[in-house]
CSV table of C-alpha atoms in Angstrom, one decimal:
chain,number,residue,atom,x,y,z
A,259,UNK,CA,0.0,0.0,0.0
A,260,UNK,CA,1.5,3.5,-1.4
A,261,UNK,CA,1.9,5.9,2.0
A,262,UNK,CA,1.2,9.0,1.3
A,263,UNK,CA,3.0,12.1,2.1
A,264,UNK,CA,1.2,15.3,4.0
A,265,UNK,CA,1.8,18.9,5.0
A,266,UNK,CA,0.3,20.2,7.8
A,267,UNK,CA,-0.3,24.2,7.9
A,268,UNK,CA,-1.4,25.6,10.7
A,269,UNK,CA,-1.4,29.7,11.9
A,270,UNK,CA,-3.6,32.5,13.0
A,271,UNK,CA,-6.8,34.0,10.7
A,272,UNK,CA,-5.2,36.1,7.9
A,273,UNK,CA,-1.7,34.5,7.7
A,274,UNK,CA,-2.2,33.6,4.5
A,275,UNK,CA,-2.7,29.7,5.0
A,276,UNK,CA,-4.9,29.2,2.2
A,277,UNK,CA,-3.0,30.8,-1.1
A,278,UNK,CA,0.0,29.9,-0.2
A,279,UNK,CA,-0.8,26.3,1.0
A,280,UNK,CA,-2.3,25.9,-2.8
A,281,UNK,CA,0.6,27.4,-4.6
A,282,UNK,CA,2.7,25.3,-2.3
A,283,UNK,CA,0.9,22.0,-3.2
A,284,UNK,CA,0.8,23.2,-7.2
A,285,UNK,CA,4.6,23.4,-6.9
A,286,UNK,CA,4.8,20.0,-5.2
A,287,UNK,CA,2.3,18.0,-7.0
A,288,UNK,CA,0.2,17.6,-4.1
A,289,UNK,CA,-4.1,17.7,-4.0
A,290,UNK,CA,-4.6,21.1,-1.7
A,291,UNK,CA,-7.0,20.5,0.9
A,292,UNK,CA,-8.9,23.8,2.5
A,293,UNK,CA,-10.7,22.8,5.6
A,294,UNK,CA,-11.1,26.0,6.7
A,295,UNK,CA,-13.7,25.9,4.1
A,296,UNK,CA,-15.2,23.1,5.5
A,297,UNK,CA,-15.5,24.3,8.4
A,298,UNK,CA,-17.0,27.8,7.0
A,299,UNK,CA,-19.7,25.6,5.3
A,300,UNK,CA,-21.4,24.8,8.7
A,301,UNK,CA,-20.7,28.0,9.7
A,302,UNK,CA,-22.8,29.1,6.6
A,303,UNK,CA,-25.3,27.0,7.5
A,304,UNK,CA,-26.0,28.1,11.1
A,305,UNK,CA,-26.1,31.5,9.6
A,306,UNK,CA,-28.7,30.7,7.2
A,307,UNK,CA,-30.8,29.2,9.6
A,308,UNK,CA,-30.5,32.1,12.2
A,309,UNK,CA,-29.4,29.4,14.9
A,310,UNK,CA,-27.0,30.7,17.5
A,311,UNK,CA,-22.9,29.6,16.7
A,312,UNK,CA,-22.4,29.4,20.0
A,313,UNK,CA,-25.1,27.2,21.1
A,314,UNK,CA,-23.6,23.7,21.0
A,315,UNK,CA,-26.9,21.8,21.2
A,316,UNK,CA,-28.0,24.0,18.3
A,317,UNK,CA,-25.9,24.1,16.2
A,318,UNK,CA,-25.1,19.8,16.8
A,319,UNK,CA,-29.1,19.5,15.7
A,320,UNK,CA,-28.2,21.0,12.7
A,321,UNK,CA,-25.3,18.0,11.6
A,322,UNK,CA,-27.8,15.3,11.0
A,323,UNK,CA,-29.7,17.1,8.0
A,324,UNK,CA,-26.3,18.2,6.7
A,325,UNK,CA,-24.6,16.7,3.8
A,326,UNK,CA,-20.9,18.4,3.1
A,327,UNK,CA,-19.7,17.4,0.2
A,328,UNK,CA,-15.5,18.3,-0.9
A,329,UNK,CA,-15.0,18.2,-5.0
A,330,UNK,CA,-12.2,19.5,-7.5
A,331,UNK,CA,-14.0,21.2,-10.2
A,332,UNK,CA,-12.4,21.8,-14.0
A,333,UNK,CA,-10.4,24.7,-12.6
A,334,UNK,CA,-8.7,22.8,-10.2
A,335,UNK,CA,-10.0,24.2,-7.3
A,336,UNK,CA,-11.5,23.4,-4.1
A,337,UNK,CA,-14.9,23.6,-4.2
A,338,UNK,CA,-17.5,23.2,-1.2
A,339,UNK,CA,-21.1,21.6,-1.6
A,340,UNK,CA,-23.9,22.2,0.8
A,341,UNK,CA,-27.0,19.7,0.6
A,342,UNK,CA,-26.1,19.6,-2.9
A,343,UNK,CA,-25.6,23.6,-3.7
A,344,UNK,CA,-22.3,24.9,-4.3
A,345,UNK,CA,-21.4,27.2,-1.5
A,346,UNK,CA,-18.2,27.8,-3.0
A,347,UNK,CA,-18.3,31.7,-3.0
A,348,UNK,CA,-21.4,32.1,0.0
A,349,UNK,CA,-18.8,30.6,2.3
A,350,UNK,CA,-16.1,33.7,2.1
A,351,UNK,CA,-19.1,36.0,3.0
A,352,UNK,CA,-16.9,38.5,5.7
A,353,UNK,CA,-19.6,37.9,8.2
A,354,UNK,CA,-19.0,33.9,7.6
A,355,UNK,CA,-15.8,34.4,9.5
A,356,UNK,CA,-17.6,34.8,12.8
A,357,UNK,CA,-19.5,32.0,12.8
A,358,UNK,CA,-17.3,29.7,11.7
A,359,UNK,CA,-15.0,30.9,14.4
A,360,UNK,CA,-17.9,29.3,17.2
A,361,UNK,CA,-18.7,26.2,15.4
A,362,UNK,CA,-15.7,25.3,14.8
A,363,UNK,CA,-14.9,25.2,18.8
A,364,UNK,CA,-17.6,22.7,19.4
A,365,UNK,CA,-16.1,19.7,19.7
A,366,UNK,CA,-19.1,17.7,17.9
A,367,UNK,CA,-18.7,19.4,14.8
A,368,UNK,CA,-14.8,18.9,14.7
A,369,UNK,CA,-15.6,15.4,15.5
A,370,UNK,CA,-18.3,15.3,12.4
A,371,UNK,CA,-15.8,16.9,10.1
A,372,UNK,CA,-12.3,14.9,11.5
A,373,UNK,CA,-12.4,12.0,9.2
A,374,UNK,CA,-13.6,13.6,6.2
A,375,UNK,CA,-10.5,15.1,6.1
A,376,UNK,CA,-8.0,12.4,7.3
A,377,UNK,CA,-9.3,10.3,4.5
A,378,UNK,CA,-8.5,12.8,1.9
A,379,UNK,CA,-4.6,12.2,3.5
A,380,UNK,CA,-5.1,8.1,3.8
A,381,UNK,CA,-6.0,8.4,-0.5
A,382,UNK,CA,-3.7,11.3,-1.6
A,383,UNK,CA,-0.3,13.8,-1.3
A,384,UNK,CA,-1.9,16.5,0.5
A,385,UNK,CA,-1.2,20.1,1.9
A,386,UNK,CA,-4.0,20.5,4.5
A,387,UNK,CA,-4.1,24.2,6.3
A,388,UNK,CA,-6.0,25.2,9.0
A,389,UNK,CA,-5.0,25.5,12.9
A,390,UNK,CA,-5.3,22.2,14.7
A,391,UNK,CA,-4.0,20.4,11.2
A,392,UNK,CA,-0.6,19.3,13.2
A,393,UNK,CA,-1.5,18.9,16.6
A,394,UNK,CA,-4.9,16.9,15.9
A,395,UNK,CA,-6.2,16.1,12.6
A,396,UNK,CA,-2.6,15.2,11.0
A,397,UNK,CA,-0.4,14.6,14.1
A,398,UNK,CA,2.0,12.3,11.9
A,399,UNK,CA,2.3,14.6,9.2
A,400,UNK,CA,5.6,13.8,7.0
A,401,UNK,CA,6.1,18.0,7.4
A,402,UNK,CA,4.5,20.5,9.7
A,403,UNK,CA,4.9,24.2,9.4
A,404,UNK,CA,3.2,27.5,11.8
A,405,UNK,CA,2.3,29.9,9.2
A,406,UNK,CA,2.3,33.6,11.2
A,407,UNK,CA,2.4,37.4,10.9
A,408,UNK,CA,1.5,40.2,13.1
A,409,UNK,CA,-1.7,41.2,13.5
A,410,UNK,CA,-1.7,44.5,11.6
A,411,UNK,CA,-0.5,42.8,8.5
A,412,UNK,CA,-2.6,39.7,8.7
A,413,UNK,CA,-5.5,42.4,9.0
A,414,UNK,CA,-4.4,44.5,6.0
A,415,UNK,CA,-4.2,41.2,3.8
A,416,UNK,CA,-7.7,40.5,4.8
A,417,UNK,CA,-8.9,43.9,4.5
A,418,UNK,CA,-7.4,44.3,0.8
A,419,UNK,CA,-8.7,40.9,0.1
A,420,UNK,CA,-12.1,42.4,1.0
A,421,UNK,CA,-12.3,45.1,-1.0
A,422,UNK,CA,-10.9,43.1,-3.9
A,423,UNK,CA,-14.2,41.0,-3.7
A,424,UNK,CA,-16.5,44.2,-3.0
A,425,UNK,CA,-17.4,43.9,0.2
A,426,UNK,CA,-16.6,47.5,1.7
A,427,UNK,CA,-15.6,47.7,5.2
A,428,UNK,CA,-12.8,49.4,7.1
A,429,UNK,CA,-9.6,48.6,8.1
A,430,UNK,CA,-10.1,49.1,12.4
A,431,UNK,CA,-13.3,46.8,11.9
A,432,UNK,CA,-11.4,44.1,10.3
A,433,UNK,CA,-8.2,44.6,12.6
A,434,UNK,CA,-10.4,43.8,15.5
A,435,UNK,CA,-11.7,40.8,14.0
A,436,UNK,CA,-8.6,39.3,13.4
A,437,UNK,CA,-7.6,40.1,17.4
A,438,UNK,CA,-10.9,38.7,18.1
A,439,UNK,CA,-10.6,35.4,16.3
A,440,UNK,CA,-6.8,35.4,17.4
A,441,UNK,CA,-8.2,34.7,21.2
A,442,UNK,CA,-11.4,32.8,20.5
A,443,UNK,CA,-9.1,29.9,18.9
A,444,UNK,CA,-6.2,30.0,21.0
A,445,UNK,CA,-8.6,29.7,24.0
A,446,UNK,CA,-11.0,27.6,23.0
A,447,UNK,CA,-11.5,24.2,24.8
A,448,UNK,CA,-11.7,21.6,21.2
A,449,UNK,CA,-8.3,21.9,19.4
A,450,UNK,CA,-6.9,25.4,20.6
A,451,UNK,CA,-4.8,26.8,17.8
A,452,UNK,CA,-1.3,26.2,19.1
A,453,UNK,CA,2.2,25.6,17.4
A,454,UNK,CA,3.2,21.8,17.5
A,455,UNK,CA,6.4,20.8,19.3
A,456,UNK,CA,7.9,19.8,15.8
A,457,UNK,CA,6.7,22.2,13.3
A,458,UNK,CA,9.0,24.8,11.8
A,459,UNK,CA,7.8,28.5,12.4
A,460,UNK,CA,7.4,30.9,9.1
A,461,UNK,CA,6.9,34.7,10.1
A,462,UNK,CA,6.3,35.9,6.9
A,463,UNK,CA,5.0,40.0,8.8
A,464,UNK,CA,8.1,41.5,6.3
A,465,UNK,CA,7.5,38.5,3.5
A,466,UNK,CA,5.5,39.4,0.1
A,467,UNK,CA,3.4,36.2,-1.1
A,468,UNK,CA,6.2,35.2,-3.5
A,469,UNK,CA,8.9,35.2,-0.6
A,470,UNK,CA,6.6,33.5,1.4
A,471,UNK,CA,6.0,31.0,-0.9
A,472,UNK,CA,9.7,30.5,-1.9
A,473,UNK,CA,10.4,30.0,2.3
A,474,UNK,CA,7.5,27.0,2.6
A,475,UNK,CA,9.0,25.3,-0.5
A,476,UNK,CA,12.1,25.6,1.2
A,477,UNK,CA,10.9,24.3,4.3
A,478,UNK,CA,8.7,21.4,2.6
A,479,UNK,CA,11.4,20.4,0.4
A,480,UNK,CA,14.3,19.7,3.4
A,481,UNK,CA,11.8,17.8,5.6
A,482,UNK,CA,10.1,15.8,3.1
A,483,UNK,CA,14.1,15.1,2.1
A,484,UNK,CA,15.2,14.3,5.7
């Protein structure tokens, strides 16, 4: 039986986990795997239904009618599917974020979402990003990396990111949200974010997306060697 290889990226909200975890895969052949999106679909899902995030009980009731569906569409990207709708887009809603942030602390719903997405490891080469990817979900990974930045930049690559999509908002709103999120998952109780003992930390605060993406091939690329 072929073992396959994985990369676990893990880091704060706005580090830039997801581009640069799919440009990093693209260079190394590997099938990208977002489950920050996955875990934004449920979030989507509590907000279409008006149901509290951060009612457990509530937001659990709503797993059993819930099929979440992961699929690589002609373009080659990750694309989420929602009782059968594409939520590809809904999902990145800016007011997704916040929701996402509560269900994703219940333990029930990491539980319901855990071995979707160590199956997609058991059948492929995968870069996985999210923050409990090293610690919990992939604790064998063949490579583990901390993606991080300071707050202020992590906020101003969210921010532009934003306004690149047309949702208008300003920059002290978006700063606080990324403070916000920075303590709700480094103190919640299911899977805190945390760096793991063996992963290698990438600051990339002074690091443009090319340099950053030059340093996690570099990283990859020794460890998967070693």
């Amino acid at each position: 039986m072929t073992k396959h290889r994985s990369i676990a990226i893990d880091g704060p909200s706005g580090a830039g986990k997801s581009t640069l975890a799919k440009r990093l895969a693209e260079a190394l052949g590997f099938l990208y795997v977002d489950t920050g999106a996955i875990y934004r679909t449920v979030g989507l899902q509590a907000f279409r239904t008006g149901t509290d995030p951060k009612d457990a009980g509530a937001v659990i009731a709503l797993l059993k009618d819930m099929e979440i569906r992961l699929a690589y569409g002609e373009d080659g990207l990750q694309h989420m599917y929602l009782n059968g709708e594409d939520v590809t887009q809904a999902i990145r809603r800016h007011e997704i974020s916040d929701y996402t942030s509560s269900v994703s602390a219940i333990p029930e719903v990491r539980a319901f979402l855990m071995e979707q997405q160590r199956g997609l490891a058991r059948s492929h080469d995968v870069v996985m990003d999210g923050r409990d990817i090293g610690t919990v979900v992939l604790p064998e990974a063949d490579v583990k990396i901390f993606l991080t930045a300071a707050p202020e930049a992590r906020a101003r690559r969210r921010w532009l990111e934003l306004q690149e999509r047309g949702q208008e908002t300003d920059f002290e709103t978006v700063l606080r949200d990324v403070l916000e999120r920075d303590d709700r998952d480094t103190h919640r109780a299911a899977a805190p974010l945390c760096q793991a003992e063996d992963a290698v930390l990438a600051d990339t605060t002074d690091k443009d997306l090319e340099q950053s993406l030059t340093l996690l091939i570099q990283i990859a690329k020794e460890r998967l060697q070693a």
